[in-house]
Short mmCIF file of C-alpha atoms in Angstrom, two decimals:
data_model
loop_
_atom_site.label_atom_id
_atom_site.label_comp_id
_atom_site.label_asym_id
_atom_site.label_seq_id
_atom_site.Cartn_x
_atom_site.Cartn_y
_atom_site.Cartn_z
CA MET A 1 0.07 0.04 -0.14
CA SER A 2 1.27 3.30 -1.08
CA LEU A 3 1.71 6.31 1.33
CA HIS A 4 -1.12 8.39 -0.44
CA TRP A 5 -3.49 5.02 0.09
CA ILE A 6 -2.66 4.83 3.67
CA HIS A 7 -3.28 8.14 4.13
CA VAL A 8 -6.98 7.70 2.27
CA THR A 9 -7.65 5.04 4.42
CA VAL A 10 -6.82 6.74 7.49
CA SER A 11 -8.97 9.64 6.49
CA TYR A 12 -12.26 7.83 5.64
CA ALA A 13 -11.43 5.35 9.04
CA LEU A 14 -11.55 8.62 11.11
CA VAL A 15 -14.47 9.90 9.50
CA VAL A 16 -16.64 7.00 9.33
CA GLY A 17 -15.54 5.72 12.83
CA GLY A 18 -16.35 8.90 14.15
CA PHE A 19 -19.40 8.70 13.32
CA LEU A 20 -20.58 5.02 13.96
CA ILE A 21 -19.23 5.91 17.66
CA LEU A 22 -21.29 8.33 17.90
CA ALA A 23 -24.55 6.99 16.59
CA ILE A 24 -23.73 4.08 18.67
CA ALA A 25 -23.33 6.11 21.63
CA THR A 26 -26.55 8.06 20.67
CA THR A 27 -28.50 5.03 20.03
CA PHE A 28 -27.64 3.57 23.39
CA ARG A 29 -28.39 6.51 25.55
CA HIS A 30 -32.01 6.97 23.29
CA ALA A 31 -32.73 3.02 24.24
CA ALA A 32 -31.78 3.89 28.11
CA ALA A 33 -33.60 7.42 28.12
CA LYS A 34 -36.96 5.40 26.34
CA ARG A 35 -36.68 2.40 28.83
CA ARG A 36 -36.32 4.40 31.86
CA LEU A 37 -39.37 6.62 31.15
CA ALA A 38 -41.32 3.76 30.52
CA GLN A 39 -40.51 2.58 33.89
CA LEU A 40 -41.05 5.61 35.47
CA ASP A 41 -44.35 6.71 33.31
CA PRO A 42 -45.91 3.78 32.15
CA ARG A 43 -49.20 4.81 31.22
CA ALA A 44 -47.35 7.64 28.33
CA ALA A 45 -45.19 4.53 27.08
CA ARG A 46 -48.70 2.49 26.62
CA ARG A 47 -50.23 5.41 25.14
CA GLY A 48 -47.25 5.60 22.74
CA GLN A 49 -47.51 1.88 21.82
CA ASP A 50 -51.45 2.22 21.32
CA ARG A 51 -50.62 5.12 18.88
CA ALA A 52 -47.78 3.28 17.05
CA GLN A 53 -50.33 0.06 17.05
CA ASP A 54 -53.25 2.67 15.36
CA THR A 55 -50.70 4.08 12.91
CA ALA A 56 -49.82 0.68 11.73
CA MET B 1 -50.90 22.16 32.00
CA GLU B 2 -48.23 19.50 33.34
CA THR B 3 -44.80 20.72 32.88
CA ALA B 4 -41.52 18.53 32.24
CA ASP B 5 -38.79 20.45 33.90
CA THR B 6 -38.65 21.36 37.38
CA SER B 7 -34.68 22.32 37.69
CA PRO B 8 -33.77 25.66 38.86
CA GLY B 9 -34.19 28.45 36.19
CA ALA B 10 -35.69 25.72 33.06
CA ARG B 11 -38.53 26.80 31.03
CA PRO B 12 -41.53 24.91 31.31
CA LEU B 13 -42.11 22.00 28.83
CA PRO B 14 -45.72 20.86 28.33
CA LEU B 15 -45.89 17.19 28.25
CA SER B 16 -49.12 16.16 26.76
CA ALA B 17 -49.94 17.04 22.88
CA ALA B 18 -51.77 19.94 23.49
CA PRO B 19 -54.03 21.38 20.93
CA PRO B 20 -51.90 23.41 17.86
CA ARG B 21 -50.82 26.75 17.95
CA ALA B 22 -49.58 28.99 15.62
CA GLY B 23 -45.82 29.58 14.13
CA LEU B 24 -42.73 27.50 15.23
CA HIS B 25 -44.33 27.16 19.10
CA ARG B 26 -46.52 24.65 17.35
CA PHE B 27 -43.49 22.24 17.29
CA ALA B 28 -42.01 23.16 21.20
CA ASN B 29 -44.48 20.66 22.68
CA PRO B 30 -42.48 17.80 23.34
CA GLY B 31 -45.12 15.44 23.07
CA ARG B 32 -45.50 16.12 19.42
CA PHE B 33 -42.08 16.63 18.77
CA LEU B 34 -41.42 13.01 20.06
CA GLN B 35 -44.33 11.94 17.91
CA LEU B 36 -42.89 13.73 14.85
CA SER B 37 -39.19 12.79 15.35
CA GLY B 38 -40.49 8.98 16.05
CA ARG B 39 -41.71 8.80 12.52
CA VAL B 40 -38.85 10.89 10.62
CA LEU B 41 -35.45 9.24 12.26
CA PRO B 42 -35.87 5.71 11.22
CA TRP B 43 -36.17 7.03 7.36
CA LEU B 44 -33.67 9.84 7.91
CA ALA B 45 -31.22 7.41 9.43
CA ALA B 46 -31.78 4.90 6.52
CA ALA B 47 -31.62 7.48 3.92
CA ALA B 48 -28.09 8.30 5.59
CA VAL B 49 -26.86 4.76 5.35
CA LEU B 50 -27.82 4.36 1.82
CA THR B 51 -26.58 7.52 0.37
CA LEU B 52 -23.30 7.52 2.16
CA GLY B 53 -23.11 3.58 1.37
CA VAL B 54 -23.31 4.78 -2.39
CA GLY B 55 -21.21 7.86 -2.10
CA LEU B 56 -18.05 6.51 -0.42
CA ALA B 57 -17.96 3.45 -2.45
CA TRP B 58 -18.12 5.82 -5.46
CA GLY B 59 -15.62 7.93 -4.20
CA LEU B 60 -13.42 5.34 -3.00
CA PHE B 61 -13.18 2.67 -5.61
CA LEU B 62 -14.94 4.37 -8.95
CA SER B 63 -14.15 7.94 -9.39
CA PRO B 64 -10.82 8.43 -11.11
CA PRO B 65 -7.45 9.42 -9.58
CA ASP B 66 -6.36 13.29 -10.20
CA TRP B 67 -3.95 13.71 -12.81
CA GLN B 68 -1.88 15.49 -10.38
CA GLN B 69 -2.49 14.37 -6.74
CA GLY B 70 -3.03 10.74 -7.53
CA GLU B 71 -5.43 8.72 -5.31
CA THR B 72 -4.83 11.27 -2.46
CA VAL B 73 -7.54 13.32 -4.06
CA ARG B 74 -9.92 10.71 -2.60
CA ILE B 75 -9.49 12.47 0.82
CA LEU B 76 -11.67 15.61 -0.78
CA TYR B 77 -15.01 13.03 -0.28
CA VAL B 78 -14.63 13.14 3.32
CA HIS B 79 -12.70 16.42 4.36
CA VAL B 80 -15.26 18.94 2.04
CA PRO B 81 -18.14 17.57 3.72
CA MET B 82 -17.00 17.60 7.23
CA ALA B 83 -16.00 21.54 6.49
CA TRP B 84 -19.61 22.06 5.07
CA LEU B 85 -20.96 20.66 8.21
CA ALA B 86 -18.56 22.56 10.14
CA MET B 87 -19.71 25.73 8.66
CA GLY B 88 -23.36 25.05 8.06
CA GLY B 89 -23.98 23.51 11.24
CA TYR B 90 -22.61 26.55 12.82
CA ALA B 91 -24.88 28.57 10.85
CA GLY B 92 -28.04 26.31 12.22
CA LEU B 93 -26.24 26.86 15.60
CA ALA B 94 -26.63 30.65 14.79
CA VAL B 95 -30.50 30.11 13.64
CA GLY B 96 -31.10 28.24 16.89
CA SER B 97 -29.72 30.75 19.29
CA ILE B 98 -32.04 33.46 17.81
CA LEU B 99 -34.80 31.20 18.33
CA SER B 100 -34.13 30.22 21.73
CA LEU B 101 -32.90 34.10 22.76
CA ILE B 102 -36.01 35.70 20.73
CA TRP B 103 -38.79 33.33 20.76
CA ARG B 104 -37.66 31.58 23.89
CA HIS B 105 -38.29 28.35 22.14
CA PRO B 106 -37.71 25.43 24.69
CA LEU B 107 -36.86 22.96 22.09
CA ALA B 108 -34.09 25.08 20.46
CA ASP B 109 -32.23 25.30 23.64
CA LEU B 110 -32.16 21.29 23.75
CA ALA B 111 -31.62 20.89 20.21
CA CYS B 112 -28.27 23.52 20.41
CA ARG B 113 -26.80 21.65 23.07
CA GLU B 114 -27.04 18.20 21.53
CA LEU B 115 -26.07 19.83 18.19
CA SER B 116 -22.60 21.74 19.82
CA PRO B 117 -21.08 18.21 20.20
CA VAL B 118 -21.46 16.74 16.63
CA GLY B 119 -20.71 20.19 14.84
CA ALA B 120 -17.16 19.85 17.15
CA MET B 121 -16.59 16.47 16.13
CA ALA B 122 -17.14 17.26 12.57
CA THR B 123 -14.91 20.22 12.72
CA ALA B 124 -12.30 18.24 14.47
CA LEU B 125 -12.63 15.35 11.62
CA CYS B 126 -12.25 18.40 8.79
CA LEU B 127 -8.88 19.25 10.56
CA ALA B 128 -7.52 15.72 10.88
CA THR B 129 -8.25 14.92 7.39
CA GLY B 130 -7.19 18.14 6.24
CA SER B 131 -3.94 17.34 7.60
CA LEU B 132 -3.86 13.90 6.22
CA TRP B 133 -4.47 15.60 2.74
CA GLY B 134 -1.58 18.30 3.21
CA LYS B 135 1.24 16.23 4.52
CA PRO B 136 1.78 14.29 0.95
CA MET B 137 0.51 17.14 -0.85
CA TRP B 138 2.05 20.65 0.68
CA GLY B 139 4.87 18.61 2.68
CA THR B 140 3.71 19.57 5.82
CA TRP B 141 0.81 18.55 8.43
CA TRP B 142 0.04 22.19 9.23
CA VAL B 143 0.34 25.77 8.66
CA TRP B 144 -0.81 28.91 9.90
CA ASP B 145 -2.42 30.18 7.17
CA ALA B 146 -5.81 32.12 7.30
CA ARG B 147 -8.26 29.18 6.34
CA LEU B 148 -6.71 26.51 8.46
CA THR B 149 -6.37 28.97 11.47
CA SER B 150 -9.98 30.12 11.17
CA VAL B 151 -11.21 26.64 11.00
CA LEU B 152 -9.41 25.71 14.40
CA VAL B 153 -10.93 28.86 15.86
CA LEU B 154 -14.33 27.77 14.73
CA PHE B 155 -13.45 24.24 16.56
CA PHE B 156 -12.96 26.41 19.48
CA LEU B 157 -15.93 27.55 19.14
CA TRP B 158 -18.00 24.74 19.12
CA LEU B 159 -16.35 23.14 21.94
CA GLY B 160 -16.46 26.54 24.08
CA HIS B 161 -20.48 26.37 23.29
CA ALA B 162 -20.79 22.84 24.14
CA ALA B 163 -19.15 23.38 27.37
CA LEU B 164 -20.66 26.77 28.34
CA VAL B 165 -24.32 25.42 27.98
CA ARG B 166 -23.13 22.54 30.64
CA ALA B 167 -21.65 24.78 33.12
CA PHE B 168 -24.41 26.03 34.91
CA ASP B 169 -26.85 24.12 36.99
CA ASP B 170 -29.79 26.85 35.73
CA THR B 171 -30.14 25.43 32.35
CA GLU B 172 -31.93 28.15 31.13
CA ARG B 173 -28.77 30.94 32.26
CA GLY B 174 -26.46 28.21 30.31
CA ALA B 175 -28.39 28.07 27.35
CA ARG B 176 -28.68 31.88 26.99
CA MET B 177 -24.95 32.14 27.49
CA GLY B 178 -24.38 29.83 25.07
CA ALA B 179 -26.71 31.36 22.47
CA ILE B 180 -24.72 34.75 22.99
CA LEU B 181 -21.53 32.97 22.54
CA ALA B 182 -22.86 31.15 19.36
CA LEU B 183 -23.94 34.48 17.83
CA ILE B 184 -20.70 36.23 18.22
CA GLY B 185 -18.76 33.52 16.99
CA ALA B 186 -21.22 33.45 14.13
CA VAL B 187 -18.94 36.33 12.40
CA ASN B 188 -16.04 33.28 12.03
CA VAL B 189 -18.20 31.76 9.49
CA PRO B 190 -18.19 34.19 6.82
CA ILE B 191 -14.18 34.70 7.79
CA VAL B 192 -13.59 30.93 7.19
CA LYS B 193 -15.46 30.86 3.79
CA PHE B 194 -13.91 33.95 2.27
CA SER B 195 -10.40 33.26 3.98
CA VAL B 196 -9.26 31.91 0.61
CA ASP B 197 -10.25 34.99 -1.34
CA TRP B 198 -8.97 37.74 1.29
CA TRP B 199 -5.70 36.42 2.28
CA ASN B 200 -3.04 34.69 0.50
CA THR B 201 -3.42 31.00 1.61
CA LEU B 202 -1.67 27.88 0.96
CA HIS B 203 -5.09 26.27 1.18
CA GLN B 204 -7.08 26.34 -2.40
CA PRO B 205 -9.49 28.54 -3.12
CA ALA B 206 -13.15 27.35 -3.48
CA SER B 207 -13.76 25.01 -6.51
CA VAL B 208 -17.48 23.82 -5.74
CA THR B 209 -19.14 26.86 -4.65
CA ARG B 210 -17.29 29.39 -6.59
CA LEU B 211 -19.77 31.72 -9.05
CA GLY B 212 -19.63 30.73 -12.47
CA ALA B 213 -19.11 27.13 -13.11
CA PRO B 214 -17.16 24.36 -10.46
CA GLY B 215 -14.27 24.15 -10.86
CA LEU B 216 -13.94 20.09 -10.50
CA HIS B 217 -14.80 17.48 -13.28
CA VAL B 218 -18.10 15.91 -13.16
CA ASP B 219 -16.24 12.57 -12.12
CA ILE B 220 -15.10 13.93 -9.15
CA LEU B 221 -17.68 16.50 -8.60
CA TYR B 222 -21.00 14.29 -8.77
CA PRO B 223 -19.48 11.59 -5.63
CA LEU B 224 -18.68 14.85 -3.99
CA LEU B 225 -22.28 15.92 -3.77
CA VAL B 226 -23.50 12.52 -2.87
CA CYS B 227 -21.19 12.04 0.33
CA GLY B 228 -21.99 16.06 1.06
CA LEU B 229 -25.77 14.75 0.87
CA GLY B 230 -25.15 11.55 2.91
CA PHE B 231 -22.81 13.21 5.74
CA SER B 232 -25.61 16.00 6.12
CA LEU B 233 -28.30 13.62 6.37
CA ALA B 234 -26.08 11.36 8.76
CA PHE B 235 -25.35 14.62 10.76
CA ALA B 236 -29.18 15.46 10.78
CA ALA B 237 -30.02 11.91 12.19
CA LEU B 238 -27.51 12.52 14.91
CA VAL B 239 -29.04 15.63 16.19
CA LEU B 240 -32.48 14.67 16.01
CA ALA B 241 -31.90 11.48 17.86
CA ARG B 242 -29.86 13.30 20.76
CA THR B 243 -32.48 15.85 21.10
CA ARG B 244 -35.10 13.26 21.31
CA ALA B 245 -32.90 11.21 23.91
CA ALA B 246 -32.62 15.03 25.71
CA VAL B 247 -36.31 15.80 25.57
CA MET B 248 -36.71 12.40 27.37
CA GLU B 249 -34.00 12.40 30.09
CA ARG B 250 -35.62 16.22 31.10
CA ARG B 251 -39.00 14.25 31.63
CA ILE B 252 -37.12 11.14 33.62
CA ARG B 253 -35.66 14.21 35.81
CA ALA B 254 -39.08 16.22 36.30
CA LEU B 255 -40.53 12.66 37.16
CA GLN B 256 -38.18 11.59 39.62
CA LEU B 257 -38.13 15.05 40.98
CA ALA B 258 -41.65 14.78 41.63
CA ALA B 259 -41.73 11.11 43.07
CA ALA B 260 -39.31 12.92 45.57
CA ARG B 261 -41.60 15.52 46.43
CA ARG B 262 -44.25 13.51 47.03
CA ALA B 263 -41.94 10.91 49.19
CA ASP B 264 -41.03 13.79 51.44
CA ILE B 265 -44.71 15.00 51.88
CA ALA B 266 -45.76 11.54 52.66
#
């Protein structure tokens, strides 16, 4: 692999990796908030599920 | 009306889906925001993954090498979208700050708070990929020319905003300070854009957005535009998902505080 390709590969890895890490962290944070909210306010979670079923 | 946040100084966030009101305040209702964003987010994320898959494969394997720069020109497909997001995202932060300061839009505060770490990441990636491009082309990782320095200032503004809005116990005060910083820092965005025209820089002048015809061949321009669209969609999906999580976390805090108060009274 030439030096030019090494620079290209590292650039792509940095950008894709950065976005991927942030996306995974956001998914975990989002899921944790959703789960905690469903525990604290089960009525609101049920309302949301009903609405989703109605839409489907 | 029931409210979501009881932390000191926080603007009340209505919880239930209230009847629609006029203008942007129609979307200030967190219940409605969660409902709308919950429908949009999966489509936005899917579109981002698809567009990025096509754009990056096109840029990496199908587009031709440059006659002068060779294969290194492929860094363009990740570096330029990061630069667009760094500047465009900051313009979005400035608009959100105006909404927050003038119209006191409660969701604008949360959106700005969640936007700045993503914007800081895009700017850091722009600087890092630029450096990786600069070494083989210019023979140096870094040079203190106007474009590079103004982008570094933009990175510090993003970091400053992210830190400032989190530095106050009073969330509204933090949001107000952050909005003021964002609006002052917005002066830097045209400086970044026009630095290559106003000063003599090692960085090349604009080639895609220059008046008249773009200075790029279509074989390079089209994959660049696809990558730009893909990264913009991914950026928007990330900010939307983070804002959704922040709205839910506020609601959790409010419910925990309400439960603690009830326990105190009992």
